[in-house]
Amino acid sequence: MEKVAADLRLKTIFDNCAQQQHRSLLVLFGENARKQVMVIHHLVSKAKKERPSILWCHRRDSDVPKQSRKQAKQLEKKLKSGKCDISEENAFELFLLSTKIKYCSYSDTQQILGTTCGMCVLQDIQGMTPNSLCRVMETVSGGGVILILLSSMSHLKEIYDLPMDAHTRLSTYSHPKVSPLFNERFAISLAWCNTCLVLSESLQVLEQVPSRANSVKPISQSVLDSCAVKSTELEDLKKSLEDAAKPLPQLVSCCRTLDQAKAVLKMLDVLTEQTSNGTVAITAGRGRGKSAALGLAIAAAVHVGLNNIFVTSPSPDNLTTMFEFVFKGFDALGYEENNEYEIFQSSNPDYNQAVVRINVFREHRQVIQYVEPGDAEKVAQAELVVIDEAAAIPLPQVKSFIGQYNVFMASTINGYEGTGRSLSLKLLQNLRQQTRQSGAVADASIKVQTNTLSNRTLNEIHLEESIRYGMNDPVELWLHSLLCLDATSTNPALLSCPPPATCELYYVNKKVLLSGHKESEEFLQQMMSLLVASHYRNSPDDLQVLSDAPAHHLFVLIPPLQQDMASLPHILCVIQVCMEGGILAKVATQCLNRGDRPSGDLVPWTLATQFLDPAFPEYKSARIVRVAAHPDYQSMGYGSRAISLLRDYYARHTQLIDDEQEIEAQPVEENNVDIIVPRKSELPLMSKLSERRPENLSYLSVSYGITSPLYKFWNRNGYIPLYVSQVANKVTGEHTCMMVKPLDFAAVEEKKLPDWLKSFMEDFAHRFFNLLGGPFSHLHPTLAVNVLMTSVKDKNSQEIQWHELKTVVTPHDIQRLEKYCNNLADHHLITDLVPILAKLFFLKRLPSLHLSPVQCALLIAIGGQTQNFESVPSLLDLPIESALGQFNRAMRRFHTTLRGIQEQSFAQQLPRSLSPDHFTPVSISLDKDLEDAAKDYKEKTEKNHAQLLGDISQYAIKVSEKSWEEALKDRKGDLLSIKSDKRPKTLTEEELQKELETPSKKGKRDSSKHSKVKNKVKNKNKGKS
């Protein structure tokens, strides 16, 4: 290999970084750039006066310069035989053999967390992501170097159009073209790093970026003295504690930074307090010594006599550093392994023999035990609970670990993995709301805030000083500026609070935003600070998605603009939207049949899969990814104002100023094309909505972790739920909820919902209710009620009929319900009926029934979520007596409704009566009407008697009055005998024969008499003859 003379500025930078414990960044071009790693490693070794190890990162299955053992033995034989010239041939191979090198692909960078190296080599940067870039750079110690190899390039501008592996996940069916704006900003940002140099393969500095390192000079002694102040303060603290009681001097001597030492002292104060109900929350970036401080605090807890100490984390692997410092604390305190404590490792192969238990038996039995994050009930007898990486554990589980004992927790914020925001945004915020400020202690490097609860004490500690490198490291500052990692530290304070109705929504041009100009960078940092502060989990990859994804757009809500404004306005609210849909039904059908789910288009693919509708992805939509309001002005209407303006914009309620097509402004040519500077553009950073033509959309959508406040916010803005995931998020413990708002102009004007939305809502309501007893059993009852009520509020269903109702509720069930309503039995008699009644009510099968919100919550908790009645009042914050009373009133309303349906069905089976329309008013009085009726009855009766008896006067007894009087006087019983004065009539033969021939009116009763008379006449005639 030909000898080269390295640029002197390279050696100066290495010397300066070694003295200040800073890191340097190098970009190396050329085909032989890989072999120059050996030279750079030699220069770093001379500057640090030690031989650093190397971390070599690459794409998976890429060509990396590895040496096998077989090749090493062959090379050793050649060296011994004298056939190999070390100075010219095989020098690079010898370097690889003699140097400790760890190879790692970008996809496996999670495995190198916690390791330390002196030099990092990055090749194949097209496989690198912002997240992996942060991980590998964090492993480099002070005085080390990060080397980026660009073997196939000759200029940084070639990075602009470099296709990245991550771009395959950013393109969608309707937006396949990716614009690599992140790469351009990455190249421009190299000028921001004070220790960055761009080198050729001959190790000469290339003037491609206007970096400050191009004119680097050796640092002065005054700068070195200022850098030693922190270490002097730490040494002074250690000396001041030399005469202190055990364990203070022993544990502080194990600390590497002043921040870490103060954090350990604060936790010792909490441990020695008599009230065992303190909470210590440590938040910091990566590499600040959080886990080490927790380990030393556990060693102190064992020394002060705590018996039951429990530790938890997402996995035992995450506790390696913490247990390492527990053992260092034991060594400092004089504990001997096996004689005074013993270590137990996990037998689970997934945990890599991680430590899960430590038994201490120096004076008495003490235990340090690992528990799973979901086993909070096992720590009831704990005296101290330690939670490491609390932000990676679901918040409900973290809250369950807070009890009547001391709790120490640590998590990462402003970090490359995005952890820590759920802890600081939600858990600590809830704890602060329950506290009243009692005091604050602040320091230049460590920030401690103490809040006193009514029964707990909250102590917040923030660590700023890094363990691996010095303060104000240029590479760390550059990385934080590039990826906006410091956006969570400060939010710009607003000078005024304008009314939401006066604020306007503007569209942000991403090309101008990410151009690298000073003004646009300030605007970007301000925007990212709102986005990061409003979300529980953030990652640097989010910035790449925001930059390069063609379907993502940005909108900002700003106060009314003033004419004399000298700077960009403050941002009140940021909205990030993603265009989705527009997928042909044929393509969607093929993907669904194969079970494939392409990247992007989250809501269309999810709803199409859930409702088995391959035509749904064809509808174009815009998904609201994030809505971020300023932290000081939340819940003041700015978020709702921004969403309302966004909806009006896509619903075409905003009048356009110019109907012509947008003209893309051409970038202005720069004079010097070799130096990379931010490009100039004629496009504005922000444009009014009236100046941009909106896309043709069918609906707006949103996907978020469902909570009661968030659901109320989106429901208040007119969004309808269509999907709730059955699996909770691993970080927050929340279920993903997807809601939509239709933009169909005709339907919206008529206040009607589209047909597809009606069918989806009905299907979702049935499925959600059926899952309440399973995956959604832990949802708050009021939240479950709100979801169901929104899904069925526009449903026009008829009341259930008795023939259908009796299949689920029998008459005997109604009798049981009646007995309970009459207070003749307790609620256990009708427990089996409550789920049936709840389903009938919430699916609007009983539209005439109305219940109060409390009664609905009781009904959904007992009938839908099948919870015990004893546990429901505590969820609703009700006394048990009040809950029983409300439940009884609800059952009475159910009984009245069901009984009415039953009676209505029975009434329909009775004979129909005359309708009131058939009755007319009478013109006579009631007495006259009765008299006429009596008269008519009498006449009718007499007429009927006459027809039945005929003329009865012929049967009258002809007796004189005198004879009647005598007969009545001589009467001796019930019979009366009197002699008639009428003589019997003598019939002639002709009259007798005529009478016999005439049919008798008496019918068959006189037939025998007629026959006797006839025989008598015949005998008489025979006598005459």
mmCIF file of C-alpha atoms in Angstrom, residues 180 285 290 339 389 422 431 521 527 545 564 566 643 761 786 846:
data_model
loop_
_atom_site.group_PDB
_atom_site.id
_atom_site.type_symbol
_atom_site.label_atom_id
_atom_site.label_comp_id
_atom_site.label_asym_id
_atom_site.label_seq_id
_atom_site.Cartn_x
_atom_site.Cartn_y
_atom_site.Cartn_z
ATOM 1 C CA PRO A 180 -35.138 11.967 -0.349
ATOM 2 C CA GLY A 285 -30.676 10.828 27.595
ATOM 3 C CA LYS A 290 -29.319 6.099 35.035
ATOM 4 C CA ASN A 339 -20.221 -15.934 51.781
ATOM 5 C CA GLU A 389 -36.746 1.737 31.422
ATOM 6 C CA SER A 422 -44.997 8.241 28.005
ATOM 7 C CA LEU A 431 -48.444 12.475 39.732
ATOM 8 C CA GLU A 521 -34.465 25.184 10.926
ATOM 9 C CA MET A 527 -42.664 22.239 14.998
ATOM 10 C CA VAL A 545 -40.943 9.618 7.424
ATOM 11 C CA ASP A 564 -44.514 44.540 11.209
ATOM 12 C CA ALA A 566 -39.652 40.544 11.870
ATOM 13 C CA ILE A 643 -59.239 20.188 12.702
ATOM 14 C CA MET A 761 -71.264 1.261 11.969
ATOM 15 C CA ASN A 786 -69.661 6.467 24.582
ATOM 16 C CA LEU A 846 -85.712 -0.842 22.633
#
